[in-house]
Coordinates of C-alpha atoms and ligand atoms in Angstrom, one line a residue:
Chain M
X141 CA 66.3 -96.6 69.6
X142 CA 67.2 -99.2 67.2
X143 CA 70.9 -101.0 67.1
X144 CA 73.5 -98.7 65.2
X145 CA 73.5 -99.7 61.3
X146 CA 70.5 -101.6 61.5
X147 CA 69.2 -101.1 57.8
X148 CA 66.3 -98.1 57.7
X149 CA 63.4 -99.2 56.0
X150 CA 59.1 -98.5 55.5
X151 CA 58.8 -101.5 57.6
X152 CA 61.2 -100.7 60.6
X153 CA 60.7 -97.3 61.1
X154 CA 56.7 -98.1 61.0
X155 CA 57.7 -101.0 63.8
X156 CA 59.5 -98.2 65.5
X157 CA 56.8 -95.7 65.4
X158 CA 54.4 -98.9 66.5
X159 CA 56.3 -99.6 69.6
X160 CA 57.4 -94.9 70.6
X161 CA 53.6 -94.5 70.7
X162 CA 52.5 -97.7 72.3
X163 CA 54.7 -96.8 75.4
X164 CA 53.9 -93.3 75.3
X165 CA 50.3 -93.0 75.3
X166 CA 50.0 -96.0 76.7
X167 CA 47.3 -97.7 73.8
X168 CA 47.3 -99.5 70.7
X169 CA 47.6 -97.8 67.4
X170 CA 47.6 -99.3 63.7
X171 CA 50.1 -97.8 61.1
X172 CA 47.2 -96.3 59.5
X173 CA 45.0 -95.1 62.2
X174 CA 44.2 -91.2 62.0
X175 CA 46.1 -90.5 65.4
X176 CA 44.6 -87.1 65.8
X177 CA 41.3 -87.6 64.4
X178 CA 41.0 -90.7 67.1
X179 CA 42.5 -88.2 69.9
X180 CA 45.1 -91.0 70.4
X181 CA 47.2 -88.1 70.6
X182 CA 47.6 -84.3 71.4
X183 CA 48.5 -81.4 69.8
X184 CA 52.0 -81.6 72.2
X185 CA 52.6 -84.8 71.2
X186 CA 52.6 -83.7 67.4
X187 CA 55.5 -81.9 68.5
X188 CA 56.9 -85.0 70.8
X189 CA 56.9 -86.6 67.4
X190 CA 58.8 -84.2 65.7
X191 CA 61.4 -84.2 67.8
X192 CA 61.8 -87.7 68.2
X193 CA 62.0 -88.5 64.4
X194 CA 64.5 -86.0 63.8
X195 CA 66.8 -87.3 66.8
X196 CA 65.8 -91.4 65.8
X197 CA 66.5 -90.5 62.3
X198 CA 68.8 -87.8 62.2
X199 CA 66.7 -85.8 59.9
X200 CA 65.8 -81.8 60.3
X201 CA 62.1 -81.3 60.1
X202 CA 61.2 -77.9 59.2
X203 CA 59.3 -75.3 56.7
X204 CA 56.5 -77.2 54.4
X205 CA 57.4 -80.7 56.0
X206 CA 56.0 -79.4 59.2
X207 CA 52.2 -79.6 58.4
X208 CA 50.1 -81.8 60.3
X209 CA 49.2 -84.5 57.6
X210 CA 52.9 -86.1 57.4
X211 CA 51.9 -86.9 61.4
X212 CA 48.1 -88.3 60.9
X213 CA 49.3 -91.6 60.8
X214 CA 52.8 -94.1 61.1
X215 CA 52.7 -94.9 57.5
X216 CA 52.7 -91.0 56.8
X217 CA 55.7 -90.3 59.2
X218 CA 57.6 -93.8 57.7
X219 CA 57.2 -92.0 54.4
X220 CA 58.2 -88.6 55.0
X221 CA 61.5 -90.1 57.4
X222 CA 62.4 -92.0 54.1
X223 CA 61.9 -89.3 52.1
X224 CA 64.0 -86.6 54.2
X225 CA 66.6 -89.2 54.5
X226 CA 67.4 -89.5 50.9
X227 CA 66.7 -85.4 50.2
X228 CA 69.0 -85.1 53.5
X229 CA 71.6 -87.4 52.4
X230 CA 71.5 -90.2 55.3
X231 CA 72.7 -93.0 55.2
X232 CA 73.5 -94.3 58.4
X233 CA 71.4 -96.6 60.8
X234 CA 69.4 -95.7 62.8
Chain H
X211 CA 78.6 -71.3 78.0
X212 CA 80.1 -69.9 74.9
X213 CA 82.3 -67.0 75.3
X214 CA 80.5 -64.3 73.7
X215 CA 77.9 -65.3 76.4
X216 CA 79.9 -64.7 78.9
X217 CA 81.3 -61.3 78.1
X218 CA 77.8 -60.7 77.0
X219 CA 77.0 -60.6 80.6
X220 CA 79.3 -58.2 81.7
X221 CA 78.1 -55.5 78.7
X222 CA 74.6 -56.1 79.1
X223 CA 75.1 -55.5 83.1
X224 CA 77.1 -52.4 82.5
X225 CA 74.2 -51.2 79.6
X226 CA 71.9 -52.2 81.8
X227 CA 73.1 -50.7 85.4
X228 CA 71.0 -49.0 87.3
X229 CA 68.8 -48.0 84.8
X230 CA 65.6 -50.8 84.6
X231 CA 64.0 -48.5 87.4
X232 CA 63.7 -45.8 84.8
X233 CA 63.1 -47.3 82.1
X234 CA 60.1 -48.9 83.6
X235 CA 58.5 -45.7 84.8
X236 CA 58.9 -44.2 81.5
X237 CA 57.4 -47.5 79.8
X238 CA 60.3 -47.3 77.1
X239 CA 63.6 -49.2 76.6
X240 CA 66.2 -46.9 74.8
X241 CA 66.1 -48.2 71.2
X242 CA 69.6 -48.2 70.4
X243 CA 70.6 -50.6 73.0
X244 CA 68.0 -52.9 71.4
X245 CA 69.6 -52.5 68.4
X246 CA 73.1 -52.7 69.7
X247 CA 72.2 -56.0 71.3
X248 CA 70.4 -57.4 68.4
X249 CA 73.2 -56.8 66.3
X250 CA 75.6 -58.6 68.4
X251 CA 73.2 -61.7 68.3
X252 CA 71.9 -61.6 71.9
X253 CA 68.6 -61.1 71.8
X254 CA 67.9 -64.3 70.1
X255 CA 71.2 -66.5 71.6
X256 CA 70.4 -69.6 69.7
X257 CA 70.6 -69.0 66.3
X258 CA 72.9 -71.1 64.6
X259 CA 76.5 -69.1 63.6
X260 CA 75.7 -69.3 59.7
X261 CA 72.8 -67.3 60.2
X262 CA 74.9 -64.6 62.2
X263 CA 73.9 -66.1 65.3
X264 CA 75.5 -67.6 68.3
X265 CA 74.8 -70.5 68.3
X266 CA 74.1 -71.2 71.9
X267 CA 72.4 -74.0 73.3
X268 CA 69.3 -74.0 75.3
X269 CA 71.1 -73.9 78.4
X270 CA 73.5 -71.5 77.8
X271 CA 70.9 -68.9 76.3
X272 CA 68.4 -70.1 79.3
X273 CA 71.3 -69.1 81.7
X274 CA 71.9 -65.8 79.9
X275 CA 68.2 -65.0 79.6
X276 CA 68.0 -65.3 83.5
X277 CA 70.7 -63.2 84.1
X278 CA 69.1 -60.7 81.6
X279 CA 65.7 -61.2 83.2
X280 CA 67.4 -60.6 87.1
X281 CA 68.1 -57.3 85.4
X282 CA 65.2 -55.9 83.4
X283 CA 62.2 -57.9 82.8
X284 CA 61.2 -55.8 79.7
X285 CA 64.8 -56.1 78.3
X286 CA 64.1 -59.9 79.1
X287 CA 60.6 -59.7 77.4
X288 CA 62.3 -57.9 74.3
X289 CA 64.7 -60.8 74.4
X290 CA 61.7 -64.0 74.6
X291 CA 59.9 -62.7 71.7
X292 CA 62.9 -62.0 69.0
X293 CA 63.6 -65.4 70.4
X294 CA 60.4 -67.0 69.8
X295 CA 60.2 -65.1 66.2
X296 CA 64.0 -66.8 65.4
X297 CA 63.0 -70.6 66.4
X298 CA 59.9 -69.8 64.3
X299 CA 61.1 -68.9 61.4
X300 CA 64.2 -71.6 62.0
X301 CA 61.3 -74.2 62.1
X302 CA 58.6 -73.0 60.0
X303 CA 60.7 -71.4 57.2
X304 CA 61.7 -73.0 54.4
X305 CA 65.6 -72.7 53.5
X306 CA 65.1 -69.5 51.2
X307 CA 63.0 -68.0 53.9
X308 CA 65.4 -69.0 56.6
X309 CA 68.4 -67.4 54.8
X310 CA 66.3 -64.4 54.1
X311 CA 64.7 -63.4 57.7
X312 CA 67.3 -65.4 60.0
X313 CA 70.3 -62.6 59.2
X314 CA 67.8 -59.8 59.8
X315 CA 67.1 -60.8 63.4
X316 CA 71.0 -61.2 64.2
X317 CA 72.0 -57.7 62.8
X318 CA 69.6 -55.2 64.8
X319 CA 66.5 -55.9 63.0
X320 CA 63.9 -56.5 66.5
X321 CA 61.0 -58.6 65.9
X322 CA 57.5 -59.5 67.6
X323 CA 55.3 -62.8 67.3
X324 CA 51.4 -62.2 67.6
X325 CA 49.2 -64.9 68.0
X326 CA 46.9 -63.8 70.6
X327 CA 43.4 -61.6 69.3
X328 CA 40.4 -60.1 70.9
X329 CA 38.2 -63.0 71.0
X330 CA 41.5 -66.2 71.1
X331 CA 43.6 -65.7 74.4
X332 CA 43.9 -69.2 76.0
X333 CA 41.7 -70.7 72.9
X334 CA 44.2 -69.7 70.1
X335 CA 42.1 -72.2 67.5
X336 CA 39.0 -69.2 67.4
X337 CA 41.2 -67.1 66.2
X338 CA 40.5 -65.1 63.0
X339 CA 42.8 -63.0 61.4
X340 CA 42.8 -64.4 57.7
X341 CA 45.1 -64.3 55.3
X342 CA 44.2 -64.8 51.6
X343 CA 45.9 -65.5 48.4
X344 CA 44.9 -62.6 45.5
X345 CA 46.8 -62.9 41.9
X346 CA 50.3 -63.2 43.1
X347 CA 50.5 -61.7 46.3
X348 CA 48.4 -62.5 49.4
X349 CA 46.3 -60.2 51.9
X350 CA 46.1 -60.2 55.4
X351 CA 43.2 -59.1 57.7
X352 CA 42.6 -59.0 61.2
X353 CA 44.0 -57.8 64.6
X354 CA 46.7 -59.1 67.3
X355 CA 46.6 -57.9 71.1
X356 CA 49.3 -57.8 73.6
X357 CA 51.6 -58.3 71.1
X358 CA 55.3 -58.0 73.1
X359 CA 57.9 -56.0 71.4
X360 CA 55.5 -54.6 68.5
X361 CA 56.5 -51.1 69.4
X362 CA 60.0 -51.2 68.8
X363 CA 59.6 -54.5 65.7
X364 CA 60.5 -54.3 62.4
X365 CA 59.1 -57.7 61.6
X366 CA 55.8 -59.3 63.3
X367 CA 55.8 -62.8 63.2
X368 CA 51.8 -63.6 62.7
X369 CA 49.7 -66.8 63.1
X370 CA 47.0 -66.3 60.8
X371 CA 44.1 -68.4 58.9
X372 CA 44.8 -69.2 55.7
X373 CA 41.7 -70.9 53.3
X374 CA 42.3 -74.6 55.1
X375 CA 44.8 -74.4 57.3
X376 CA 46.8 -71.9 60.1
X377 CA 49.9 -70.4 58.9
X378 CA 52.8 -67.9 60.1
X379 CA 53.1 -64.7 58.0
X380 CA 56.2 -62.7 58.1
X381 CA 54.8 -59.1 58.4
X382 CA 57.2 -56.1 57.9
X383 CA 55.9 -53.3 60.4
X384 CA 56.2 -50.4 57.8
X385 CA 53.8 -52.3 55.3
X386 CA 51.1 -49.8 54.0
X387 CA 47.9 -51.0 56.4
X388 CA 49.4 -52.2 59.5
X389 CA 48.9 -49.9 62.9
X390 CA 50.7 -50.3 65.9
X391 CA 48.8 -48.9 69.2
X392 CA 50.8 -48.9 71.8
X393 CA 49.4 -50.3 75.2
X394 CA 50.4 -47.1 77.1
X395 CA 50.2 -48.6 80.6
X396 CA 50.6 -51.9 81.3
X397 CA 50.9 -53.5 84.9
X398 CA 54.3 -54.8 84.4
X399 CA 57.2 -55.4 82.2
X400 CA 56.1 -51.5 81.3
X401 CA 58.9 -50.8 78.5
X402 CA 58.5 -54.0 76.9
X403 CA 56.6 -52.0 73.8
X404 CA 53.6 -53.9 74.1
X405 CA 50.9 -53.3 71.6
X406 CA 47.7 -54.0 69.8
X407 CA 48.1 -54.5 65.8
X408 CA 45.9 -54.0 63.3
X409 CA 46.3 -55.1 59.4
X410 CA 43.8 -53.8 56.8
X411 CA 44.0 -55.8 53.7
X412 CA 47.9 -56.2 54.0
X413 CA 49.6 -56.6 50.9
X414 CA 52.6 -59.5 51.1
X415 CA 54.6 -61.5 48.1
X416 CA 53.6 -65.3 49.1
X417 CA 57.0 -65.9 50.1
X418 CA 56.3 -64.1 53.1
X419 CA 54.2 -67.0 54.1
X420 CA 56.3 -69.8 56.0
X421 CA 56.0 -73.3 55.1
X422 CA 54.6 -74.8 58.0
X423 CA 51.1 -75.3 58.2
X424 CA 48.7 -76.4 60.9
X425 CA 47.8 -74.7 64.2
X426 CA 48.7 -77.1 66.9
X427 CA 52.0 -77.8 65.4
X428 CA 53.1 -74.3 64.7
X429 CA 51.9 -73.3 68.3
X430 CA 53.4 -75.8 70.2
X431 CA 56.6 -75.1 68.4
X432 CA 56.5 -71.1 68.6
X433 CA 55.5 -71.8 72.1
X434 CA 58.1 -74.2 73.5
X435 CA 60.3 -71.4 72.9
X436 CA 58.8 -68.6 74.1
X437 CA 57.7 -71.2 77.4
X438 CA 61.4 -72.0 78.4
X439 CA 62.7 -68.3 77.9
X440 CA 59.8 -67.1 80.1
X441 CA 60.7 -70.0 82.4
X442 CA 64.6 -68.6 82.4
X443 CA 63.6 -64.7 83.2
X444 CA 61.4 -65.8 85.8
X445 CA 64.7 -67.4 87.6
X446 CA 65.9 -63.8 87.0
X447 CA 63.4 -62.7 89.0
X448 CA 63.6 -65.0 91.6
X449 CA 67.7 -64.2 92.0
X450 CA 66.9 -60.8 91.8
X451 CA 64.4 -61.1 94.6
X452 CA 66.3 -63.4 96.9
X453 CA 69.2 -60.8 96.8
X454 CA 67.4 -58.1 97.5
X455 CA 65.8 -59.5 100.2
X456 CA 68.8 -61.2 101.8
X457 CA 70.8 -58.1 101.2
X458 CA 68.1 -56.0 103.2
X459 CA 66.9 -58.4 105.9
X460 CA 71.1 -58.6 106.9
X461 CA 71.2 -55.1 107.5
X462 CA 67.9 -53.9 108.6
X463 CA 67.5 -53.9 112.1
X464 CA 64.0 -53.9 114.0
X465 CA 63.4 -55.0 117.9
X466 CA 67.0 -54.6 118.3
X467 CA 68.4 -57.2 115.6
X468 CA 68.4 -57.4 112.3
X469 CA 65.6 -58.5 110.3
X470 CA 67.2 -62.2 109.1
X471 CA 67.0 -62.9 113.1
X472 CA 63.5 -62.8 113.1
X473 CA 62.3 -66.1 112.5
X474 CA 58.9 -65.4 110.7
X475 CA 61.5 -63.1 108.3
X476 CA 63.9 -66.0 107.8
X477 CA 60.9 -68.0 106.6
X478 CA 60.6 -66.1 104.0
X479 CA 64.1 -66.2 103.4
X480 CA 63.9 -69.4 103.1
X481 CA 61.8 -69.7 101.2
X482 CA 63.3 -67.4 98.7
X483 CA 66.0 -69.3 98.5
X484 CA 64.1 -72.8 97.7
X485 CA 62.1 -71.0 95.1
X486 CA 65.2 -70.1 93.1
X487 CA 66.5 -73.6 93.1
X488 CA 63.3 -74.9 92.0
X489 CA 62.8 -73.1 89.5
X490 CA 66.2 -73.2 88.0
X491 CA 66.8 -77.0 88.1
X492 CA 63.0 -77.4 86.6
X493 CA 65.0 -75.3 83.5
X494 CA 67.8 -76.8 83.9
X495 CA 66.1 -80.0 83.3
X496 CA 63.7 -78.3 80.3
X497 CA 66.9 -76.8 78.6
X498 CA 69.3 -80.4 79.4
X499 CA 66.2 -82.5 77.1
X500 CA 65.9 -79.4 74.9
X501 CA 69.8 -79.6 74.0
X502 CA 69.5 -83.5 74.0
X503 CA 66.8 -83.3 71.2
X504 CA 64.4 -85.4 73.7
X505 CA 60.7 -85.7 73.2
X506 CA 60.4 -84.8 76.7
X507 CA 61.2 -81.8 76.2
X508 CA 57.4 -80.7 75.4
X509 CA 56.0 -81.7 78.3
X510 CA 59.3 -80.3 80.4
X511 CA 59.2 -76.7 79.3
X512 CA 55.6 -76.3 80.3
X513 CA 56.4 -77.6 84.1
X514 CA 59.1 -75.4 84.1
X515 CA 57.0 -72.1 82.8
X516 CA 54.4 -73.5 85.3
X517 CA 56.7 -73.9 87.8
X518 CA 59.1 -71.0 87.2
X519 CA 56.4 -68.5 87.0
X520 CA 54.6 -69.6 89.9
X521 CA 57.5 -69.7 92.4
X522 CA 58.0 -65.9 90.8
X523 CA 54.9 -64.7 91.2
X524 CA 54.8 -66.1 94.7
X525 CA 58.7 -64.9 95.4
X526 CA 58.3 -61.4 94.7
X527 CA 55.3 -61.3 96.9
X528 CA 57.4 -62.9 99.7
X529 CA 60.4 -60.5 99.0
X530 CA 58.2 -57.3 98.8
X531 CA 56.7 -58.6 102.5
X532 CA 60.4 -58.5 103.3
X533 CA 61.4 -55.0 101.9
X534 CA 57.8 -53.5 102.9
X535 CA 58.5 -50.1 102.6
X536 CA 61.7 -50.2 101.4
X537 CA 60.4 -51.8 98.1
X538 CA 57.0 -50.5 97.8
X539 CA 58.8 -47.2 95.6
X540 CA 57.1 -48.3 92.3
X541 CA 60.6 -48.3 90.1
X542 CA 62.2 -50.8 93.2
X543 CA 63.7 -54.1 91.8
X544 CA 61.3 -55.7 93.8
X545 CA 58.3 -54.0 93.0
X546 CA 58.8 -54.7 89.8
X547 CA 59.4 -58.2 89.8
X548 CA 56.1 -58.3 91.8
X549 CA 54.1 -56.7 88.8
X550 CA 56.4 -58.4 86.1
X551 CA 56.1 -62.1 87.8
X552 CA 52.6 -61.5 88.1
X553 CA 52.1 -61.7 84.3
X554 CA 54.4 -64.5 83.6
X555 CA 51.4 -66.6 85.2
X556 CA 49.2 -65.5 82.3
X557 CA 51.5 -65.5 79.1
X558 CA 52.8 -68.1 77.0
X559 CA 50.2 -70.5 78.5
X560 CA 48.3 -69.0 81.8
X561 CA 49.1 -71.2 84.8
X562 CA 45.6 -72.9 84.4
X563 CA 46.4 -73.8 80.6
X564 CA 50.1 -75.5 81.6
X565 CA 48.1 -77.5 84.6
X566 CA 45.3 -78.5 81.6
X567 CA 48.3 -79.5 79.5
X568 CA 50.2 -81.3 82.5
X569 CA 47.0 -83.3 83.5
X570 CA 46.3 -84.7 80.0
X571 CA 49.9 -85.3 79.9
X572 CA 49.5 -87.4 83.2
X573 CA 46.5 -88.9 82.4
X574 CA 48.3 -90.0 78.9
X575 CA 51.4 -91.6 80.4
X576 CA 50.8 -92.9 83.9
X577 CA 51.1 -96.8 83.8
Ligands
FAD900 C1 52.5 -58.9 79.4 C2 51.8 -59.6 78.3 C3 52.6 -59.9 77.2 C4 52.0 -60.6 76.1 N1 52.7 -60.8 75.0 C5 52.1 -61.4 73.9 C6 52.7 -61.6 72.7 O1 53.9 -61.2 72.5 N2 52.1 -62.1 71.6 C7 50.8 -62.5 71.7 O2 50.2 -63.1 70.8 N3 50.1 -62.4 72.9 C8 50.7 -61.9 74.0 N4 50.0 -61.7 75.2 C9 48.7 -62.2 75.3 C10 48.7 -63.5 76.1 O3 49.2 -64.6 75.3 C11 47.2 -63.8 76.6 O4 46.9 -62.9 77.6 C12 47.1 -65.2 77.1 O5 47.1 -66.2 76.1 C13 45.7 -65.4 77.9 O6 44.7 -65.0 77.1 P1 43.6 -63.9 77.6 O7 44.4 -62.8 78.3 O8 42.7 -63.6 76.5 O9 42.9 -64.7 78.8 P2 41.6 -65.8 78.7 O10 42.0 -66.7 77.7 O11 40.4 -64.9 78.5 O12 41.7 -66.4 80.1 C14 41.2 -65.7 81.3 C15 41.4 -66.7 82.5 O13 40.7 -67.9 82.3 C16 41.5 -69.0 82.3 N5 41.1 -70.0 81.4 C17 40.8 -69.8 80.0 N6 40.5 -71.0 79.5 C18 40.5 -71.9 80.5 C19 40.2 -73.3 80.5 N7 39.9 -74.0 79.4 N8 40.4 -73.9 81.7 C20 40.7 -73.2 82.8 N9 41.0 -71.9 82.8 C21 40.9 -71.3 81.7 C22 42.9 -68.4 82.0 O14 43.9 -69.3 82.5 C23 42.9 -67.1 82.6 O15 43.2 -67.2 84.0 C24 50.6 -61.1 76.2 C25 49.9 -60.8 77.4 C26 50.5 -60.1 78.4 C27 49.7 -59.8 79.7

């Protein structure tokens, strides 16, 4: 995890993301590389990745935001953190 | 643990007494004490408080589950799939579907989760129950086996095909072209209400059609629930086991000594005993990352459902050895923990799936 109050933005939690699946599944990934359609991931990481965005982030993911397209790719998940944060009222660092 | 847990314990063990033997010859669990429990919350532990749950943690409502499953592995049963349908709509729901299911299953309302049909057991992506929009309300179609609890639910939780996608339909029982058939005979946790459901052109309002979308998501989530209960009530067994064989082997005396003297008997005490541990720290350890909001926790609650189930399975055979005849009366704690920890190996992920999960997981992750 990143340094408390470090400012959230597209570009750090996509950095983020970058560096959680590099170590995990032990490859390369791009921000916009289909990480199913590759196999670069499995169905129980889908929920790996759930979990960790909503601890890194402090957001809840849950109902319609649980559908597999906001976890294709890093941009997608970047976007939909963002997004939660402001619905969810976050404001803190991550 | 939370106090209501606690004391929780000390009802359900007086509810439950000496009464499992029975209800598992008859195949049925008195309805009312389902209901009782459900309305006090503790058939689904972790709901949060402002849905009229309890709030526990995974820990808490593992340990409770255990204790539960040392008892009665259909009450236990009962208990992992009102679980299951509670973390699935808590995840799947949206916030008005939440707030409208969520009190329901924390006020005596029982519930079941199908996913499994005919032709999708281990391969839950063939499935093919369908569920379709028409005007403003949408049909369902199809047909669930084995599905735990269905005899006593008022709500079935189903995993169904929509037009591009898999999605979780909330499925009152009592709806005009539902049928429940009751499995009438099932090798083991026998009053656990389990039964085949069909739905003929099924008439829901949309909303009963939770948010989430996508099969491998709303799988893995329904079943990392119902994984790490399953795990919990097979360290029931295993307690219940090792106490029944400990108790026995103390006092039953063959070749002039009791049967604990013997060393090929102590073995299998032994044994016993490292079974229990084994299992419990692998759900210890599931439950600790599950509380801790850790990624980890996937891969963990499958180990310890593999684990857990397999150390049952192979416990209850070691404590019927020790028991022989003593146990072998079909209603015997023992002999039912030999039939019930025999299908923990299959359900929620058969041993062979977790070990094809664990492998890619290995494979994935080893430097
Ligand atoms: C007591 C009980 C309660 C249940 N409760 C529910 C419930 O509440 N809801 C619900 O939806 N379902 C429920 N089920 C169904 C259960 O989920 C399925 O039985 C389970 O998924 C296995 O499917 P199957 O029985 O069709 O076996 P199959 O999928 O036909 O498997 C048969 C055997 O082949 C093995 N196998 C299959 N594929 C592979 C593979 N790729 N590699 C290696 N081995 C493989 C399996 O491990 C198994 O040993 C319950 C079943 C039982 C027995």
């Amino acid at each position: 995890m990143m340094a408390d109050h470090a400012e959230v933005t597209e570009r750090t939690v996509v950095a983020e993301l970058l560096t959680f699946l590099e170590e995990r599944t032990k490859s390369a990934v791009t921000e916009d590389q289909d990480l199913f359609a590759t196999g670069a991931v499995s169905s129980m990481f889908a929920m790996q990745l759930v979990v960790h965005l909503e601890e890194a982030y402090d957001v809840t993911i849950v109902g319609g935001d649980l559908k597999q397209v906001n976890f294709r790719t890093v941009r997608a998940m970047a976007e939909l953190v963002l997004r939660l944060r402001e619905a969810q009222g976050v404001t803190g660092g991550a | 643990m939370p106090d209501a847990l606690t004391s929780a314990r000390d009802l359900v063990g007086t509810l439950v007494a000496d009464r499992a033997d029975a209800w598992d010859a008859a195949g049925r669990l008195p309805e009312d004490l389902l209901r009782d429990l459900g309305g006090r919350g503790l058939l689904c532990a972790e709901v949060p408080g402002s849905y009229g749950g309890l709030g526990a943690g995974s820990r808490d409502s593992g340990e409770f589950t255990a204790y539960v499953g040392s008892l009665c592995g259909s009450l236990r049963s009962i208990m992992t799939s009102q679980g299951m349908a509670a973390w699935t709509v808590r995840r799947l729901g949206d916030q008005d579907q939440r707030a409208a299911y969520l009190p329901r299953l924390t006020s005596g309302e029982l519930a079941a989760v199908g996913f499994s049909e005919p032709d999708a057991g281990s391969d839950l992506s063939a499935m093919t129950t369908s569920v379709r929009v028409e005007d403003d309300v949408v049909v369902l179609d199809g047909e669930k086996m084995w599905v735990t609890g269905a005899c006593y639910a008022d709500l079935l939780v189903v995993f169904a095909r929509s037009e591009d996608d898999v999605v979780v339909v909330v499925v009152p029982t009592a709806t005009p072209g539902v049928t429940v058939e009751r499995i009438p005979d099932p090798l083991g946790c026998r009053a656990a209400g389990h039964a085949n459901v069909r739905f003929s052109s099924v008439r829901l309002p949309a909303s009963a059609v939770l948010g989430g979308t996508g099969l491998s998501l709303l799988a893995t989530t329904a079943l990392a629930y119902g994984r790490i209960s399953v795990a919990w009530g097979c360290v029931g067994i295993l307690r219940a086991c090792l106490n029944a064989a400990v108790t026995h082997a103390r006092t039953r005396e063959q070749f002039g000594k009791p049967l604990a003297r013997h060393q090929l008997v102590a073995r299998h005490l032994a044994e016993l005993l490292v079974s229990e541990q084994v299992a419990t720290r692998a759900c210890e350890h599931a439950s600790d990352l599950w509380d801790a909001r850790s990624p980890d926790l996937v891969t963990a609650v499958v180990l310890a459902k593999h684990v857990a189930a397999g150390h049952a399975a192979r416990g209850a055979a070691t404590a019927t050895q020790v028991l022989a005849s003593a146990g072998a009366a079909h209603g015997h704690v023992v002999a039912r923990a030999y039939r019930d920890a025999k299908l923990m190996e299959i359900i929620e992920g058969s041993t062979e799936i977790c070990q094809l999960i664990l492998a890619e997981h290995a494979v994935a992750t080893v430097a």
